[in-house]
mmCIF file of C-alpha atoms and ligand atoms in Angstrom:
data_model
loop_
_atom_site.group_PDB
_atom_site.id
_atom_site.type_symbol
_atom_site.label_atom_id
_atom_site.label_comp_id
_atom_site.label_asym_id
_atom_site.label_seq_id
_atom_site.Cartn_x
_atom_site.Cartn_y
_atom_site.Cartn_z
ATOM 1 C CA MET A 1 -5.161 12.968 -14.557
ATOM 2 C CA PRO A 2 -3.540 10.644 -11.992
ATOM 3 C CA ARG A 3 -2.867 11.983 -8.527
ATOM 4 C CA HIS A 4 0.401 11.325 -6.721
ATOM 5 C CA LEU A 5 0.592 10.433 -3.024
ATOM 6 C CA LEU A 6 4.007 11.786 -2.091
ATOM 7 C CA ALA A 7 3.578 13.153 1.452
ATOM 8 C CA LEU A 8 1.013 13.870 4.155
ATOM 9 C CA ARG A 9 2.465 17.287 5.029
ATOM 10 C CA THR A 10 0.150 19.050 2.596
ATOM 11 C CA MET A 11 -2.923 16.848 3.041
ATOM 12 C CA SER A 12 -6.056 18.534 4.368
ATOM 13 C CA ARG A 13 -8.359 17.167 7.028
ATOM 14 C CA ASP A 14 -10.943 16.481 4.278
ATOM 15 C CA ASP A 15 -8.395 14.532 2.198
ATOM 16 C CA LEU A 16 -7.402 12.399 5.186
ATOM 17 C CA THR A 17 -11.005 11.830 6.276
ATOM 18 C CA GLY A 18 -12.046 10.883 2.738
ATOM 19 C CA LEU A 19 -9.311 8.246 2.516
ATOM 20 C CA ILE A 20 -10.140 6.906 5.987
ATOM 21 C CA GLU A 21 -13.833 6.596 5.090
ATOM 22 C CA ARG A 22 -12.998 4.804 1.850
ATOM 23 C CA ALA A 23 -10.670 2.419 3.730
ATOM 24 C CA ALA A 24 -13.417 1.779 6.294
ATOM 25 C CA ASN A 25 -15.771 0.773 3.477
ATOM 26 C CA TYR A 26 -13.181 -1.652 2.076
ATOM 27 C CA ARG A 27 -12.522 -3.043 5.590
ATOM 28 C CA THR A 28 -16.234 -3.793 5.958
ATOM 29 C CA ALA A 29 -16.762 -5.087 2.422
ATOM 30 C CA GLY A 30 -13.668 -7.330 2.410
ATOM 31 C CA ALA A 31 -11.790 -8.764 -0.546
ATOM 32 C CA LYS A 32 -14.721 -9.338 -2.862
ATOM 33 C CA SER A 33 -16.020 -5.762 -3.049
ATOM 34 C CA GLU A 34 -15.733 -3.439 -6.074
ATOM 35 C CA GLN A 35 -12.747 -3.787 -8.394
ATOM 36 C CA PRO A 36 -12.086 -0.218 -9.540
ATOM 37 C CA LEU A 37 -8.619 -1.156 -10.845
ATOM 38 C CA GLY A 38 -9.909 -3.963 -13.071
ATOM 39 C CA GLY A 39 -7.508 -4.593 -15.975
ATOM 40 C CA LEU A 40 -4.931 -2.024 -14.783
ATOM 41 C CA VAL A 41 -1.330 -2.686 -13.708
ATOM 42 C CA VAL A 42 0.180 -1.575 -10.388
ATOM 43 C CA ALA A 43 3.995 -1.640 -10.330
ATOM 44 C CA ASN A 44 5.729 -2.107 -6.984
ATOM 45 C CA VAL A 45 9.243 -0.671 -7.348
ATOM 46 C CA PHE A 46 11.266 -1.254 -4.186
ATOM 47 C CA PHE A 47 14.874 -0.102 -3.913
ATOM 48 C CA GLU A 48 14.831 -0.977 -0.166
ATOM 49 C CA PRO A 49 13.656 -4.138 1.598
ATOM 50 C CA SER A 50 10.032 -4.412 2.706
ATOM 51 C CA THR A 51 7.694 -7.066 4.041
ATOM 52 C CA ARG A 52 4.516 -5.222 5.041
ATOM 53 C CA THR A 53 4.299 -2.346 2.554
ATOM 54 C CA ARG A 54 5.100 -4.289 -0.590
ATOM 55 C CA ALA A 55 2.926 -7.282 0.304
ATOM 56 C CA SER A 56 0.116 -5.002 1.446
ATOM 57 C CA PHE A 57 0.094 -3.008 -1.818
ATOM 58 C CA GLU A 58 0.204 -6.311 -3.712
ATOM 59 C CA VAL A 59 -2.822 -7.705 -1.886
ATOM 60 C CA ALA A 60 -4.642 -4.358 -2.085
ATOM 61 C CA ALA A 61 -4.067 -4.127 -5.847
ATOM 62 C CA ALA A 62 -5.188 -7.732 -6.365
ATOM 63 C CA HIS A 63 -8.382 -7.187 -4.329
ATOM 64 C CA SER A 64 -9.119 -4.130 -6.482
ATOM 65 C CA GLY A 65 -8.728 -6.124 -9.702
ATOM 66 C CA ALA A 66 -5.264 -4.948 -10.803
ATOM 67 C CA HIS A 67 -2.345 -6.995 -12.091
ATOM 68 C CA VAL A 68 0.792 -6.487 -10.014
ATOM 69 C CA LEU A 69 4.342 -6.099 -11.298
ATOM 70 C CA ASN A 70 6.835 -6.580 -8.464
ATOM 71 C CA TRP A 71 10.319 -5.124 -9.012
ATOM 72 C CA THR A 72 13.192 -5.298 -6.510
ATOM 73 C CA VAL A 73 16.869 -4.442 -6.883
ATOM 74 C CA GLN A 74 17.937 -8.062 -6.515
ATOM 75 C CA GLY A 75 17.768 -9.771 -9.868
ATOM 76 C CA SER A 76 17.164 -6.502 -11.750
ATOM 77 C CA SER A 77 19.441 -4.394 -13.949
ATOM 78 C CA ALA A 78 19.822 -1.887 -11.094
ATOM 79 C CA SER A 79 22.281 -4.441 -9.717
ATOM 80 C CA LYS A 80 24.231 -3.900 -12.979
ATOM 81 C CA GLY A 81 24.270 -0.153 -12.391
ATOM 82 C CA GLU A 82 21.075 1.080 -14.115
ATOM 83 C CA SER A 83 20.033 4.400 -12.557
ATOM 84 C CA LEU A 84 16.841 5.198 -10.645
ATOM 85 C CA ILE A 85 15.512 7.386 -13.455
ATOM 86 C CA ASP A 86 16.310 4.881 -16.235
ATOM 87 C CA THR A 87 14.727 2.102 -14.160
ATOM 88 C CA VAL A 88 11.462 3.954 -13.518
ATOM 89 C CA LYS A 89 11.203 5.248 -17.109
ATOM 90 C CA ASN A 90 11.538 1.709 -18.413
ATOM 91 C CA ILE A 91 8.965 0.346 -15.946
ATOM 92 C CA ALA A 92 6.647 3.240 -16.814
ATOM 93 C CA ALA A 93 6.973 2.252 -20.496
ATOM 94 C CA LEU A 94 5.319 -1.061 -19.581
ATOM 95 C CA GLY A 95 2.142 0.912 -18.893
ATOM 96 C CA PRO A 96 1.321 0.725 -15.178
ATOM 97 C CA ALA A 97 -1.479 2.989 -13.965
ATOM 98 C CA VAL A 98 0.230 3.380 -10.594
ATOM 99 C CA MET A 99 3.841 3.011 -9.515
ATOM 100 C CA VAL A 100 4.422 2.391 -5.798
ATOM 101 C CA ILE A 101 8.024 3.330 -5.062
ATOM 102 C CA ARG A 102 10.355 2.914 -2.084
ATOM 103 C CA HIS A 103 13.835 4.423 -2.210
ATOM 104 C CA PHE A 104 16.588 5.203 0.286
ATOM 105 C CA ALA A 105 16.867 8.863 -0.819
ATOM 106 C CA SER A 106 14.558 11.508 0.616
ATOM 107 C CA GLY A 107 12.725 13.171 -2.288
ATOM 108 C CA ALA A 108 13.083 10.179 -4.662
ATOM 109 C CA ALA A 109 9.319 9.699 -5.099
ATOM 110 C CA GLU A 110 8.826 13.359 -6.009
ATOM 111 C CA LEU A 111 11.723 13.189 -8.481
ATOM 112 C CA VAL A 112 10.196 10.130 -10.130
ATOM 113 C CA ALA A 113 6.767 11.802 -10.296
ATOM 114 C CA ARG A 114 8.327 14.477 -12.534
ATOM 115 C CA GLN A 115 9.708 11.861 -14.925
ATOM 116 C CA VAL A 116 6.774 9.525 -15.610
ATOM 117 C CA LYS A 117 3.102 9.864 -16.568
ATOM 118 C CA CYS A 118 1.556 7.294 -14.190
ATOM 119 C CA ALA A 119 0.471 8.008 -10.615
ATOM 120 C CA ILE A 120 3.242 7.715 -8.024
ATOM 121 C CA VAL A 121 2.694 6.471 -4.487
ATOM 122 C CA ASN A 122 5.553 7.080 -2.078
ATOM 123 C CA ALA A 123 6.123 3.843 -0.133
ATOM 124 C CA GLY A 124 8.913 5.448 1.918
ATOM 125 C CA ASP A 125 11.689 7.815 0.766
ATOM 126 C CA GLY A 126 14.741 7.941 2.986
ATOM 127 C CA CYS A 127 14.024 9.748 6.245
ATOM 128 C CA HIS A 128 11.350 11.954 4.625
ATOM 129 C CA GLU A 129 7.836 10.394 4.589
ATOM 130 C CA HIS A 130 5.921 7.111 4.508
ATOM 131 C CA PRO A 131 2.418 8.403 3.733
ATOM 132 C CA SER A 132 0.601 5.069 3.401
ATOM 133 C CA GLN A 133 1.920 4.058 6.855
ATOM 134 C CA GLY A 134 0.785 7.381 8.369
ATOM 135 C CA LEU A 135 -2.634 6.908 6.794
ATOM 136 C CA LEU A 136 -3.086 3.307 7.930
ATOM 137 C CA ASP A 137 -2.001 4.242 11.478
ATOM 138 C CA ALA A 138 -4.477 7.135 11.572
ATOM 139 C CA PHE A 139 -7.173 4.805 10.169
ATOM 140 C CA THR A 140 -6.395 2.214 12.864
ATOM 141 C CA LEU A 141 -6.828 4.771 15.638
ATOM 142 C CA VAL A 142 -9.945 6.377 14.114
ATOM 143 C CA ARG A 143 -11.489 2.918 13.733
ATOM 144 C CA ARG A 144 -10.830 2.266 17.428
ATOM 145 C CA TRP A 145 -11.733 5.657 18.889
ATOM 146 C CA GLY A 146 -14.136 7.212 16.386
ATOM 147 C CA SER A 147 -12.254 10.519 16.507
ATOM 148 C CA LEU A 148 -8.670 11.548 17.273
ATOM 149 C CA VAL A 149 -9.655 14.963 18.689
ATOM 150 C CA GLY A 150 -7.957 15.452 22.042
ATOM 151 C CA LYS A 151 -6.351 11.997 22.047
ATOM 152 C CA ARG A 152 -2.750 11.803 23.228
ATOM 153 C CA VAL A 153 -0.321 9.878 21.024
ATOM 154 C CA LEU A 154 3.276 9.420 22.207
ATOM 155 C CA ILE A 155 5.874 8.520 19.559
ATOM 156 C CA VAL A 156 9.055 7.023 21.013
ATOM 157 C CA GLY A 157 12.545 6.236 19.733
ATOM 158 C CA ASP A 158 14.486 6.958 16.557
ATOM 159 C CA ILE A 159 12.666 10.109 15.490
ATOM 160 C CA LEU A 160 15.678 11.398 13.498
ATOM 161 C CA HIS A 161 15.541 8.673 10.851
ATOM 162 C CA SER A 162 11.817 7.984 10.950
ATOM 163 C CA ARG A 163 9.721 8.716 7.865
ATOM 164 C CA VAL A 164 6.922 6.957 9.763
ATOM 165 C CA ALA A 165 7.092 9.494 12.597
ATOM 166 C CA ARG A 166 6.963 12.428 10.204
ATOM 167 C CA SER A 167 3.955 11.145 8.257
ATOM 168 C CA ASN A 168 2.165 10.207 11.455
ATOM 169 C CA ILE A 169 2.771 13.593 13.053
ATOM 170 C CA TYR A 170 1.261 15.361 10.024
ATOM 171 C CA ALA A 171 -1.780 13.071 9.845
ATOM 172 C CA LEU A 172 -2.480 12.741 13.573
ATOM 173 C CA ARG A 173 -2.193 16.482 14.240
ATOM 174 C CA THR A 174 -4.351 17.367 11.247
ATOM 175 C CA LEU A 175 -7.023 15.034 12.653
ATOM 176 C CA GLY A 176 -6.894 16.694 16.088
ATOM 177 C CA ALA A 177 -4.600 14.460 18.169
ATOM 178 C CA GLN A 178 -2.025 15.840 20.621
ATOM 179 C CA VAL A 179 1.314 14.305 19.666
ATOM 180 C CA SER A 180 4.361 14.006 21.944
ATOM 181 C CA VAL A 181 7.765 12.621 21.067
ATOM 182 C CA ALA A 182 10.436 11.029 23.252
ATOM 183 C CA GLY A 183 13.779 9.436 22.539
ATOM 184 C CA PRO A 184 17.518 9.646 23.088
ATOM 185 C CA PRO A 185 18.830 13.209 22.567
ATOM 186 C CA TRP A 186 20.971 12.118 19.590
ATOM 187 C CA LEU A 187 17.862 10.754 17.846
ATOM 188 C CA LEU A 188 15.701 13.857 18.469
ATOM 189 C CA PRO A 189 16.460 16.227 15.567
ATOM 190 C CA GLN A 190 16.280 20.016 15.802
ATOM 191 C CA TRP A 191 13.504 20.170 13.170
ATOM 192 C CA ILE A 192 11.099 18.319 15.458
ATOM 193 C CA ALA A 193 10.582 21.612 17.354
ATOM 194 C CA GLY A 194 8.812 23.022 14.278
ATOM 195 C CA MET A 195 6.280 20.206 13.962
ATOM 196 C CA GLY A 196 3.830 21.250 16.668
ATOM 197 C CA VAL A 197 4.563 18.349 19.003
ATOM 198 C CA ASP A 198 5.387 18.230 22.694
ATOM 199 C CA ILE A 199 8.982 17.122 23.207
ATOM 200 C CA CYS A 200 10.071 15.126 26.254
ATOM 201 C CA ARG A 201 13.295 17.062 26.720
ATOM 202 C CA GLY A 202 14.459 18.362 30.114
ATOM 203 C CA GLY A 203 17.564 20.214 31.290
ATOM 204 C CA ASP A 204 19.340 16.937 32.071
ATOM 205 C CA ALA A 205 18.934 13.187 31.610
ATOM 206 C CA ALA A 206 16.907 12.767 34.812
ATOM 207 C CA GLN A 207 14.409 15.497 33.852
ATOM 208 C CA THR A 208 14.133 14.132 30.335
ATOM 209 C CA HIS A 209 13.341 10.671 31.684
ATOM 210 C CA ALA A 210 10.784 12.042 34.115
ATOM 211 C CA LEU A 211 9.030 13.758 31.179
ATOM 212 C CA PHE A 212 9.120 10.501 29.182
ATOM 213 C CA GLU A 213 7.624 8.478 32.069
ATOM 214 C CA ALA A 214 4.913 11.115 32.627
ATOM 215 C CA ALA A 215 4.021 11.161 28.907
ATOM 216 C CA LEU A 216 3.750 7.355 28.895
ATOM 217 C CA GLU A 217 1.310 7.480 31.796
ATOM 218 C CA GLN A 218 -0.900 10.052 30.001
ATOM 219 C CA ALA A 219 -0.824 8.539 26.509
ATOM 220 C CA ASP A 220 -3.868 6.972 24.863
ATOM 221 C CA ALA A 221 -1.586 5.359 22.273
ATOM 222 C CA VAL A 222 2.142 4.709 22.334
ATOM 223 C CA MET A 223 3.848 4.321 18.960
ATOM 224 C CA MET A 224 7.237 2.672 19.283
ATOM 225 C CA LEU A 225 9.624 3.238 16.375
ATOM 226 C CA ARG A 226 12.123 0.803 14.978
ATOM 227 C CA VAL A 227 15.711 1.737 15.759
ATOM 228 C CA GLN A 228 17.163 2.156 12.250
ATOM 229 C CA ARG A 229 20.686 0.846 12.828
ATOM 230 C CA GLU A 230 21.272 0.744 9.061
ATOM 231 C CA ARG A 231 21.065 4.574 8.951
ATOM 232 C CA GLN A 232 23.418 5.077 11.933
ATOM 233 C CA GLN A 233 26.675 3.601 10.685
ATOM 234 C CA GLY A 234 29.593 4.596 12.893
ATOM 235 C CA SER A 235 27.514 6.147 15.693
ATOM 236 C CA ASP A 236 28.180 5.248 19.312
ATOM 237 C CA PHE A 237 25.051 3.217 19.899
ATOM 238 C CA PRO A 238 24.610 1.792 23.431
ATOM 239 C CA SER A 239 24.074 -1.914 23.957
ATOM 240 C CA ALA A 240 20.628 -3.288 23.107
ATOM 241 C CA GLU A 241 19.981 -3.879 26.816
ATOM 242 C CA ALA A 242 20.997 -0.318 27.738
ATOM 243 C CA TYR A 243 18.787 1.160 24.999
ATOM 244 C CA HIS A 244 15.888 -1.052 26.073
ATOM 245 C CA GLN A 245 16.170 0.008 29.713
ATOM 246 C CA LEU A 246 16.467 3.716 28.827
ATOM 247 C CA TRP A 247 14.047 4.100 25.913
ATOM 248 C CA GLY A 248 12.314 0.778 25.303
ATOM 249 C CA LEU A 249 8.771 -0.144 26.250
ATOM 250 C CA THR A 250 9.786 -2.557 28.994
ATOM 251 C CA ARG A 251 7.361 -4.823 30.814
ATOM 252 C CA GLU A 252 7.506 -2.408 33.798
ATOM 253 C CA ARG A 253 6.726 0.659 31.693
ATOM 254 C CA ALA A 254 3.868 -1.141 29.944
ATOM 255 C CA ARG A 255 2.380 -1.980 33.356
ATOM 256 C CA ARG A 256 2.142 1.728 34.163
ATOM 257 C CA LEU A 257 0.142 2.641 31.035
ATOM 258 C CA LYS A 258 -3.549 3.501 31.392
ATOM 259 C CA ALA A 259 -5.814 0.431 31.184
ATOM 260 C CA GLU A 260 -7.086 1.240 27.665
ATOM 261 C CA THR A 261 -3.810 2.488 26.145
ATOM 262 C CA VAL A 262 -2.788 0.743 22.938
ATOM 263 C CA ILE A 263 0.667 0.102 21.524
ATOM 264 C CA LEU A 264 1.523 0.541 17.835
ATOM 265 C CA HIS A 265 4.690 -0.235 15.872
ATOM 266 C CA PRO A 266 5.132 0.094 12.090
ATOM 267 C CA GLY A 267 7.361 -2.999 11.958
ATOM 268 C CA PRO A 268 9.681 -4.701 11.688
ATOM 269 C CA VAL A 269 9.969 -4.935 15.489
ATOM 270 C CA ASN A 270 13.402 -5.282 17.075
ATOM 271 C CA ARG A 271 12.249 -7.454 19.958
ATOM 272 C CA GLY A 272 14.119 -6.665 23.177
ATOM 273 C CA LEU A 273 15.300 -3.307 21.806
ATOM 274 C CA GLU A 274 12.373 -0.906 21.408
ATOM 275 C CA LEU A 275 9.735 -3.355 22.648
ATOM 276 C CA ALA A 276 9.879 -6.160 25.219
ATOM 277 C CA PRO A 277 8.789 -9.363 23.411
ATOM 278 C CA ASP A 278 5.818 -10.057 25.654
ATOM 279 C CA VAL A 279 4.690 -6.406 25.410
ATOM 280 C CA ALA A 280 4.749 -6.726 21.605
ATOM 281 C CA ASP A 281 2.467 -9.763 21.940
ATOM 282 C CA SER A 282 0.264 -8.388 24.749
ATOM 283 C CA HIS A 283 -3.436 -7.492 24.604
ATOM 284 C CA ARG A 284 -2.440 -3.826 24.277
ATOM 285 C CA SER A 285 -0.520 -4.401 21.055
ATOM 286 C CA ILE A 286 -2.434 -3.544 17.864
ATOM 287 C CA ILE A 287 0.525 -4.157 15.595
ATOM 288 C CA LEU A 288 -1.173 -6.839 13.514
ATOM 289 C CA GLU A 289 -4.384 -4.780 13.391
ATOM 290 C CA GLN A 290 -2.242 -2.054 11.734
ATOM 291 C CA VAL A 291 -1.138 -4.584 9.118
ATOM 292 C CA GLU A 292 -4.723 -5.779 8.498
ATOM 293 C CA ASN A 293 -5.956 -2.207 8.167
ATOM 294 C CA GLY A 294 -3.091 -1.465 5.791
ATOM 295 C CA VAL A 295 -4.674 -3.498 3.003
ATOM 296 C CA ALA A 296 -7.956 -1.545 3.132
ATOM 297 C CA MET A 297 -6.121 1.769 3.334
ATOM 298 C CA ARG A 298 -3.893 0.885 0.380
ATOM 299 C CA ARG A 299 -6.941 -0.058 -1.677
ATOM 300 C CA ALA A 300 -8.325 3.388 -0.847
ATOM 301 C CA ILE A 301 -4.989 5.005 -1.815
ATOM 302 C CA LEU A 302 -4.734 3.189 -5.151
ATOM 303 C CA GLU A 303 -8.282 4.167 -6.038
ATOM 304 C CA TRP A 304 -7.677 7.776 -4.934
ATOM 305 C CA THR A 305 -4.667 8.133 -7.260
ATOM 306 C CA LEU A 306 -6.865 7.329 -10.256
HETATM 307 N N1 LIG B 401 6.122 -0.477 8.065
HETATM 308 C C1 LIG B 401 6.919 -0.795 7.024
HETATM 309 O O1 LIG B 401 7.244 0.058 6.194
HETATM 310 O O2 LIG B 401 7.319 -2.098 7.008
HETATM 311 P P1 LIG B 401 8.131 -2.756 5.796
HETATM 312 O O3 LIG B 401 9.513 -2.149 5.794
HETATM 313 O O4 LIG B 401 8.147 -4.232 6.070
HETATM 314 O O5 LIG B 401 7.415 -2.403 4.536
#
């Protein structure tokens, strides 16, 4: 029976560790290791744009011996009005072993999993979860530190819309990290209080900022989130410069981090908004290491589903 990867909320420490160990083996062995997906088809079905996730699953599937079917809205019959369910049922009829799906609606991957017989991997559903990103981020930090127990990870920015933040919080906490979140009050949702994280929220703006600056100075890793302007239509968003000065990782803030603190970002980076350009390119940034590790983790995920 295929297994679906829909969310990290319910994943145990053993599940996460097993996937991380498998990814570590692939990272060491490189492209020419085992090909457990030999002769199988992996379908990438993306209703939202993607650079990293789609390409990474494509490379991962190819390294594991699978053929890849890439489907996007543009040029497909979805642009003529075909529904999500009709689209995935028709792609499933082509016989993929795994369908990797990204959709703008929270819960879409789970809905699809009930409609088709192949394994489903959630490549991001609305503001809900992005499990392969959470796994590759956890893998990146485990690879660097050996263990996450007691490590402090600060997640900053657009928490409200971030499926990356949610998946990371589940994975990092399950693996023993202490997670804090910081961001503008209108992007810190009420539900964050129930996720077992420390929240940089004071009685007023000055106190909130003092908590944010203190959390930055204590963090072992700072994960900056992309500001998702496409999910904030009509909101009163400050200027890019104002946001950057208030909540961005500016050059000055980066200078105050501990010497060994690393900076992560799931991409795509809005340079000058959440991250100063030279901070994004600095020795602290492990953004491209995340992308490299993503291929090994996605090989592990594809194998795990089967
Ligand atoms: N991190 C991430 O999901 O990037 P893409 O949107 O480019 O896939």
